[in-house]
Amino acid sequence: MAICTGCSLLCEDIEATIKDGNITAVKNLCRKGNGHYQALKTDRTKPMIDGKEVALDAAVSKAVEILKNSKNPLLCGWSNMTMEAQAAGILLARKLGATICDTSPTCQEDLMERIMDGKIPTCTLDDVRNFADTSVFWGSDPSNSHPRHLSRFSYYPRGEKRQKSYEEERICVTVDVRKSATATLCSNYYFRQPPGGDAEFAEAVLAVLDGKIPKVGDKKRMIELGTLLRKTEYGVIFPGPGMLLALQGKMDLFEKLVAKLNEITKFKVLPMPEHCNTRGYYQLMREQTGFINGVSLRGGAPAHGPEQRLAAAAKSCDAVLAVGSDPLAELPLATARALTRANVPLIAIDPHRSLTTDAAKVVIPSAMSGLEAGGTALRMDGVKIAFEPLIKPGKPDLLSDEQILARIMEAI
Amino acid sequence: MESTVESTVAIVTFRDIFQDEAGKKSKFADEFRTLAAQVLLDKQDMAKLGWKDGQKVMVKNDVGSVVVAARTSGDDPHPGLVWMTASPWSNQLLAEDYCAGEKPWAGITATLSPTEESVTQISEILQRMRA
């Protein structure tokens, strides 16, 4: 079986037929995974300096020169690559005294830290498949973001204690501003929220769990929801970006709600980062720097604070290395502008042409993790998934992210 | 939403599997632009504004502006609220501190107005970043 690194589900049941070193047929991919596999043949990068194609060695040497001359480099990206490459990146950041950041919304870090600290209980996706009878998609829409979530884990499969599955034993609830594809599926328990209304919704759920009349929402439906949550044997909340944005600064309230649910029954929380190895990056960063993201490794102890956030670091750095992400496509305009300042050389390591590679002074092509390069990654639930390269890279000199970072490190 | 040519709205971004698939293949292809450069409005709001599917609209706020195609969401009622996919187009309107952990986020405030201009190209977005 092959793996798909198209999202943080890291589906391991992909059946690929390979003939003469090429993938000729693939089964079990979702639409997003299909795009990921097709990307093997589309928009591949070439080594470039200032928009001109050069030899790979020249591009690597130029990157080394830029980083050597930098007094305050920023290394950003990291979430779409193996843990081995991420570890090589953290080593490089130490060597350079660089600031290291990923490009995920910072508001997901608070929840992730509470989960890693054990303040909020979590579980694996296998636990969800085997035991969950209520899945709450709060500000998340896996039908679009993680397309096989519902079929492999949270709604349709027949798990150990859920043999009657979605027909009788599983219920899904959605809490969202818009009636998403997932909300349409869970229409009996869809709770539409005004933008930013999630804190009031959390208060209302706490009220009904305490047997009080909620102050907001349709009271009858809120009481029905309270009854469902009380009857639940094993519930899981899947927070998405909508909820994390709306509850930023109010995560204590969410923690209180989860604690209340666990006084009554069993409820877990499983965040849904988008990129294939955001979880691995957070874990490695925490193990090696003490913080999950946004860390300066310039001398002494790792520093973490507002100045090390990507938005601020992008403005203060004097060179940028972007790898494992396309920050210019993902970040707000002001941060993207800061990363492309005229006097700040940008190095992009990427298998594909992106907004970042188009703006970069130096482009270093890399092998696609999971397809052309092996390694390990952490699924969204923290389960480690190891994978071998499925095929050899199309060009013999195409290196993995890990190999490129090791070469840069060696030269520095 | 008032029945005027220009409307003030709150934009909420979302993920779309079709756009994600297209973006994985190429962010520079027409397919990706067509799927990403859209704003989805409530059916009644579209009617009040007298807009048909595909109307080119300028979406503008203090951060920036983009021209995208207006479409009916099929998810009404959500008056005054519009949907855009999370993409380089919506990022042109996104405040730098939208996720700074200071206050709950309630969408991107912007105005919509009809325009004869073409839909913003990805190359223009890149030029604006580098300006």
XYZ file of C-alpha atoms in Angstrom:
543
model
C 0.000 0.000 0.000
C 1.091 3.541 -0.730
C 0.485 6.655 1.307
C -1.065 9.983 0.398
C 0.610 13.100 1.811
C -2.089 15.371 0.371
C -3.468 16.274 3.831
C -2.996 15.448 7.509
C -5.044 12.224 7.302
C -2.023 10.568 5.646
C -4.223 7.830 4.129
C -2.256 4.584 4.069
C -4.550 2.497 1.923
C -3.633 3.897 -1.475
C -3.230 1.234 -4.149
C -0.779 2.372 -6.795
C 0.256 0.462 -9.897
C 3.789 1.212 -11.003
C 5.205 0.311 -14.396
C 8.671 1.253 -15.595
C 9.101 3.655 -12.685
C 5.847 5.513 -13.387
C 2.536 5.450 -11.552
C 0.012 4.172 -14.085
C -3.074 3.754 -11.884
C -4.141 4.708 -8.366
C -7.108 3.586 -6.268
C -8.657 5.027 -3.073
C -7.506 8.620 -3.511
C -9.942 11.416 -2.715
C -10.196 14.357 -5.093
C -7.599 16.313 -3.135
C -5.274 13.315 -3.085
C -5.825 12.929 -6.809
C -4.585 16.502 -7.308
C -1.597 15.721 -5.101
C -0.656 12.630 -7.113
C -1.219 14.386 -10.434
C 1.140 17.104 -9.235
C 3.984 14.659 -9.820
C 3.723 15.696 -13.464
C 2.707 19.354 -13.206
C 4.550 22.612 -12.584
C 7.772 20.987 -11.343
C 10.519 23.414 -10.407
C 14.026 23.702 -11.800
C 17.081 25.117 -10.026
C 17.056 28.874 -10.611
C 18.902 32.015 -9.604
C 17.237 35.353 -10.390
C 14.801 33.621 -12.749
C 17.489 31.871 -14.788
C 17.904 28.114 -14.820
C 21.202 26.978 -13.275
C 22.792 23.732 -12.131
C 21.524 22.358 -8.831
C 24.948 22.824 -7.213
C 24.956 26.496 -8.178
C 21.521 27.053 -6.631
C 22.560 25.293 -3.420
C 25.818 27.301 -3.289
C 23.926 30.564 -3.736
C 21.540 29.599 -0.946
C 24.509 28.834 1.296
C 26.096 32.195 0.465
C 22.883 34.069 1.286
C 22.399 32.272 4.584
C 26.059 32.672 5.579
C 25.840 36.423 4.987
C 22.577 36.798 6.851
C 22.582 38.142 10.386
C 18.925 37.463 11.031
C 17.540 34.715 8.779
C 13.968 33.447 8.875
C 13.301 29.796 8.042
C 9.607 29.320 7.356
C 7.227 26.643 6.087
C 7.925 23.108 7.394
C 4.453 21.588 7.507
C 4.467 19.679 4.185
C 7.595 17.618 4.683
C 8.925 14.654 6.637
C 9.952 14.808 10.275
C 13.491 13.962 9.202
C 13.549 17.093 7.038
C 11.972 19.140 9.827
C 14.662 17.915 12.245
C 17.333 18.908 9.701
C 15.681 22.334 9.487
C 15.745 22.858 13.251
C 19.448 21.900 13.269
C 20.097 24.409 10.486
C 18.168 27.095 12.384
C 20.369 26.444 15.445
C 23.516 26.660 13.344
C 22.399 29.935 11.745
C 20.813 31.452 14.841
C 17.636 31.776 12.794
C 13.978 32.284 13.609
C 11.846 29.307 12.626
C 8.071 29.448 11.951
C 5.421 27.528 10.092
C 2.665 29.252 8.101
C -0.380 27.879 9.926
C -2.743 30.331 11.617
C -1.225 31.101 15.024
C -4.599 30.727 16.713
C -4.420 26.930 16.351
C -1.335 26.837 18.589
C -3.182 27.550 21.854
C -5.411 24.490 21.441
C -2.526 22.301 20.297
C -0.439 23.286 23.334
C -3.302 22.494 25.704
C -3.681 19.088 24.063
C 0.050 18.367 24.226
C 0.032 19.478 27.891
C -2.817 17.039 28.616
C -5.153 19.871 29.693
C -7.644 18.893 26.993
C -8.161 15.142 26.402
C -7.530 13.784 22.931
C -7.629 10.422 21.150
C -6.535 8.815 17.910
C -8.541 8.561 14.718
C -8.606 4.783 15.280
C -10.368 5.431 18.612
C -12.846 7.594 16.705
C -13.538 4.789 14.229
C -13.873 2.147 16.934
C -15.744 3.982 19.685
C -17.163 7.385 18.746
C -20.930 7.725 18.611
C -21.026 11.535 18.399
C -18.681 13.611 16.240
C -18.913 17.388 16.562
C -17.455 19.329 13.615
C -17.037 22.806 15.053
C -15.894 25.337 12.469
C -14.555 22.424 10.441
C -15.698 20.892 7.171
C -13.809 17.642 6.600
C -15.814 16.878 3.447
C -13.731 19.614 1.836
C -10.605 19.889 3.992
C -9.916 16.209 4.811
C -12.192 14.400 2.390
C -11.862 10.821 3.684
C -12.262 11.750 7.373
C -15.929 10.785 7.430
C -15.541 7.572 5.431
C -12.420 6.262 7.155
C -12.994 7.389 10.738
C -15.774 9.618 11.952
C -19.100 8.722 10.364
C -19.409 5.852 7.918
C -17.036 3.063 9.038
C -18.076 0.094 11.137
C -15.770 0.230 14.138
C -15.185 -2.203 16.976
C -18.062 -0.825 19.102
C -19.892 0.832 16.245
C -20.924 -1.976 13.950
C -24.216 -0.243 13.102
C -22.308 2.888 12.269
C -24.038 5.907 10.726
C -27.293 4.016 10.141
C -27.968 3.713 13.862
C -24.999 4.361 16.062
C -23.189 7.481 14.898
C -24.464 11.043 14.931
C -22.622 14.056 13.652
C -23.144 17.626 14.745
C -21.869 20.693 12.908
C -21.414 24.176 14.307
C -20.541 26.596 11.547
C -21.214 30.010 10.029
C -22.007 28.485 6.655
C -23.911 25.347 5.782
C -20.909 23.422 4.552
C -20.943 20.059 2.791
C -20.438 18.381 6.174
C -23.228 20.464 7.701
C -25.580 19.348 4.921
C -24.792 15.744 5.806
C -25.442 16.383 9.513
C -28.463 18.580 8.898
C -30.458 17.378 11.929
C -27.784 18.771 14.196
C -26.517 21.769 12.255
C -26.154 24.906 14.396
C -25.556 28.001 12.302
C -23.552 30.646 14.135
C -23.047 34.315 13.410
C -19.360 35.070 12.691
C -17.570 35.246 16.023
C -20.595 33.799 17.853
C -18.847 30.637 18.996
C -18.152 31.839 22.551
C -21.846 32.508 23.103
C -22.623 29.094 21.652
C -20.145 27.458 24.063
C -21.803 29.321 26.961
C -25.206 28.111 25.760
C -24.017 24.483 25.649
C -22.587 24.853 29.169
C -25.955 26.219 30.298
C -27.979 23.321 28.892
C -25.523 20.812 30.370
C -26.158 22.484 33.737
C -29.904 22.163 33.193
C -30.353 25.905 32.614
C -32.144 27.719 29.809
C -29.590 28.963 27.250
C -29.441 32.707 26.562
C -28.751 32.379 22.832
C -29.908 30.158 19.997
C -33.129 28.236 19.508
C -33.790 27.058 23.074
C -35.589 23.870 22.045
C -32.787 22.829 19.691
C -30.121 23.707 22.233
C -31.872 21.531 24.812
C -32.023 18.706 22.226
C -28.290 19.134 21.697
C -27.727 18.985 25.459
C -29.707 15.745 25.601
C -27.671 14.257 22.738
C -24.366 15.219 24.388
C -25.504 13.751 27.720
C -26.497 10.457 26.050
C -23.206 10.227 24.152
C -20.946 7.353 25.188
C -17.800 8.517 23.372
C -17.828 11.952 21.799
C -15.161 13.732 19.795
C -14.985 17.427 18.926
C -13.097 18.284 15.731
C -12.268 21.996 15.911
C -11.541 23.684 12.607
C -10.168 27.085 11.640
C -13.592 28.732 11.963
C -13.884 27.802 15.620
C -10.250 28.528 16.437
C -10.499 32.002 14.944
C -13.790 32.763 16.653
C -12.577 31.506 20.048
C -9.112 33.063 19.942
C -8.365 34.469 23.359
C -11.216 32.397 24.806
C -9.750 28.911 24.797
C -10.265 28.715 28.599
C -13.983 28.676 27.885
C -13.567 25.771 25.461
C -11.419 23.900 27.990
C -14.141 24.464 30.597
C -16.774 23.097 28.212
C -14.725 19.981 27.478
C -14.127 19.448 31.221
C -17.883 19.760 31.826
C -18.640 17.211 29.101
C -16.136 14.836 30.697
C -17.897 15.126 34.060
C -20.923 13.636 32.325
C -19.435 11.245 29.768
C -16.299 10.729 27.668
C -15.412 13.553 25.244
C -12.153 14.026 23.329
C -10.824 16.818 21.118
C -8.927 16.241 17.894
C -7.667 19.320 16.010
C -7.535 19.174 12.227
C -4.406 20.881 10.876
C -4.487 21.140 7.135
C -0.981 20.298 5.980
C 0.299 16.751 6.014
C 2.834 17.102 8.832
C 1.960 20.188 10.887
C 1.569 17.913 13.902
C 5.060 16.468 13.392
C 6.531 19.967 13.168
C 4.804 21.051 16.395
C 5.988 17.949 18.224
C 9.596 18.226 17.054
C 9.721 21.936 17.830
C 8.353 21.325 21.296
C 10.841 18.528 21.978
C 13.808 20.468 20.678
C 13.042 24.095 21.570
C 10.339 23.929 24.237
C 7.825 25.790 22.037
C 5.652 24.490 19.230
C 6.198 27.366 16.802
C 7.685 30.828 16.313
C 11.090 30.439 17.940
C 14.347 32.344 17.612
C 17.443 30.173 18.058
C 19.816 33.110 18.005
C 22.344 32.505 20.785
C 21.450 31.271 24.294
C 18.031 29.912 25.113
C 15.286 29.652 22.462
C 13.177 32.817 22.437
C 9.434 32.731 21.804
C 7.072 35.680 21.799
C 5.326 38.231 19.562
C 8.630 39.168 17.861
C 9.146 35.568 16.795
C 5.700 35.278 15.203
C 5.851 35.018 11.444
C 4.185 38.417 10.851
C 6.848 40.196 12.936
C 9.797 37.987 11.981
C 9.042 38.552 8.283
C 9.558 42.294 8.822
C 12.783 42.059 10.809
C 14.646 39.288 8.955
C 17.363 39.938 6.361
C 17.017 36.626 4.448
C 14.252 34.029 4.071
C 14.375 30.298 3.449
C 10.900 28.936 2.597
C 10.535 25.161 2.521
C 7.606 22.745 2.823
C 4.977 25.415 2.171
C 3.998 28.281 -0.130
C 3.882 31.218 2.291
C 3.064 33.822 -0.358
C -0.102 31.920 -1.292
C -1.142 31.322 2.299
C -0.385 34.491 4.252
C -2.057 37.904 4.490
C -0.854 40.509 2.007
C 1.233 42.490 4.536
C 3.222 39.428 5.629
C 3.679 38.287 2.035
C 5.011 41.787 1.200
C 7.435 41.652 4.109
C 8.780 38.313 2.864
C 9.403 39.746 -0.595
C 11.125 43.008 0.382
C 13.631 44.072 -2.275
C 16.702 43.823 -0.067
C 15.771 40.496 1.532
C 16.881 37.503 -0.568
C 14.310 34.718 -0.633
C 15.298 31.068 -1.109
C 12.538 28.594 -1.952
C 12.890 24.818 -1.737
C 9.830 23.287 -3.365
C 8.883 20.449 -5.729
C 6.431 22.766 -7.495
C 6.207 26.195 -8.968
C 4.423 28.406 -6.442
C 3.934 32.087 -5.708
C 6.957 31.798 -3.424
C 9.203 30.174 -6.046
C 8.147 32.835 -8.575
C 9.244 35.567 -6.155
C 12.408 33.784 -4.988
C 15.970 34.782 -5.789
C 17.013 31.132 -5.508
C 14.831 28.108 -6.267
C 15.932 24.600 -5.318
C 13.688 21.809 -6.626
C 12.937 18.944 -4.258
C 11.405 15.481 -4.403
C 7.763 15.139 -3.324
C 7.564 13.727 0.209
C 5.613 10.468 0.299
C 5.838 9.922 -3.450
C 9.473 10.463 -4.398
C 10.996 10.678 -0.900
C 10.437 8.508 2.158
C 10.432 9.310 5.855
C 7.957 9.713 8.692
C 5.149 12.120 9.461
C 2.603 12.539 12.248
C -1.017 12.199 11.266
C -3.386 14.875 12.634
C -3.877 12.736 15.769
C -0.138 12.369 16.451
C 0.145 8.782 15.172
C 3.483 8.281 13.433
C 3.253 7.079 9.839
C 6.391 5.837 8.086
C 6.601 5.628 4.316
C 8.990 4.592 1.600
C 9.320 6.495 -1.682
C 6.803 5.143 -4.158
C 8.872 5.933 -7.214
C 12.295 7.322 -7.970
C 12.398 11.061 -8.684
C 11.960 11.904 -12.361
C 15.447 13.431 -12.463
C 18.440 11.660 -10.931
C 19.739 14.793 -9.196
C 16.422 15.627 -7.527
C 17.056 15.556 -3.773
C 14.676 15.250 -0.847
C 14.092 18.266 1.427
C 16.161 16.477 4.059
C 19.094 15.972 1.684
C 18.984 19.593 0.491
C 18.938 20.930 4.052
C 21.779 18.578 4.998
C 23.844 19.841 2.050
C 23.231 23.451 3.067
C 24.115 22.610 6.664
C 27.311 20.861 5.620
C 28.417 23.816 3.494
C 27.683 26.283 6.276
C -27.730 44.304 2.866
C -29.110 47.500 1.299
C -30.440 47.503 -2.230
C -27.650 49.740 -3.457
C -24.915 49.209 -5.983
C -22.210 49.052 -3.332
C -22.668 46.755 -0.371
C -20.778 46.310 2.851
C -20.395 42.673 3.792
C -18.539 40.346 6.149
C -16.474 37.756 4.302
C -16.032 34.307 5.791
C -13.433 32.066 4.171
C -13.803 28.334 3.639
C -12.047 25.326 2.129
C -13.209 23.919 -1.187
C -12.077 20.481 -2.305
C -12.276 21.388 -6.000
C -10.097 24.456 -5.547
C -7.653 22.499 -3.386
C -7.361 19.815 -6.058
C -6.782 22.417 -8.754
C -4.233 24.265 -6.579
C -2.243 21.116 -5.955
C -1.891 20.643 -9.702
C -1.101 24.289 -10.504
C -1.798 27.633 -8.869
C -1.130 29.299 -12.213
C -3.796 27.482 -14.220
C -7.147 28.974 -15.229
C -8.930 26.188 -13.338
C -7.490 27.343 -10.008
C -8.282 31.005 -10.692
C -11.852 30.248 -11.730
C -12.470 28.294 -8.524
C -10.613 30.650 -6.186
C -11.550 34.092 -7.526
C -15.201 33.977 -6.506
C -17.430 35.515 -3.881
C -20.586 33.602 -2.964
C -23.640 35.658 -1.985
C -27.021 34.919 -0.521
C -29.651 34.467 -3.236
C -31.807 37.368 -1.951
C -28.792 39.664 -1.772
C -27.929 38.816 -5.377
C -31.503 39.642 -6.397
C -31.534 42.923 -4.463
C -28.298 43.983 -6.082
C -29.592 42.961 -9.493
C -26.549 40.793 -10.081
C -26.463 37.622 -12.109
C -24.123 34.681 -11.621
C -20.698 35.652 -12.900
C -21.057 39.424 -12.287
C -17.561 40.866 -11.843
C -17.242 42.628 -8.526
C -14.519 44.645 -6.875
C -14.040 43.452 -3.294
C -12.252 46.159 -1.358
C -11.260 47.079 2.170
C -8.488 48.894 4.083
C -6.066 46.049 3.356
C -6.462 45.640 -0.401
C -8.778 44.821 -3.259
C -9.459 42.085 -5.802
C -11.841 41.593 -8.690
C -13.700 38.290 -8.529
C -16.866 36.731 -9.929
C -20.049 36.917 -7.808
C -22.048 33.697 -7.555
C -25.085 32.512 -5.638
C -24.089 30.366 -2.683
C -27.038 27.958 -2.580
C -26.802 28.195 1.206
C -29.261 30.927 2.076
C -30.265 32.712 4.180
C -27.063 34.541 5.069
C -27.829 38.202 4.310
C -24.824 40.494 4.435
C -22.481 37.530 4.813
C -20.500 36.268 1.849
C -18.164 33.324 1.367
C -14.761 33.254 -0.309
C -12.415 30.299 -0.448
C -9.170 30.614 1.501
C -6.855 31.563 -1.345
C -4.390 34.189 -2.578
C -7.451 36.262 -3.578
C -9.064 36.382 -0.128
C -5.614 36.864 1.431
C -5.442 40.247 -0.363
C -8.164 41.410 2.029
C -6.948 39.716 5.198
C -5.561 41.903 7.985
C -2.122 40.951 9.175
C -3.285 40.466 12.780
C -6.460 38.496 11.966
C -5.143 35.603 14.012
C -3.178 37.390 16.715
C -5.118 35.920 19.591
C -6.392 39.264 20.847
C -10.067 39.130 20.014
C -12.605 36.782 18.408
C -12.634 37.103 14.671
C -15.901 37.893 12.918
C -14.942 37.797 9.258
C -13.349 40.277 6.870
C -15.273 43.524 6.445
C -15.262 44.726 2.831
C -17.377 46.450 0.218
C -18.577 44.859 -3.017
C -19.242 46.910 -6.111
C -19.860 45.901 -9.720
C -16.984 46.504 -12.101
C -16.060 46.134 -15.740
C -12.506 45.148 -14.787
C -11.260 41.615 -15.392
C -10.879 39.094 -12.607
C -7.554 39.644 -10.837
C -4.848 37.360 -12.193
C -2.420 35.487 -9.952
C 0.422 37.357 -11.668
C -1.120 40.677 -10.527
C -1.332 39.383 -6.968
C 2.331 38.479 -7.081
C 3.222 41.921 -8.486
C 1.345 43.632 -5.647
C 3.276 41.603 -3.085
C 6.553 42.622 -4.650
C 5.594 46.277 -5.186
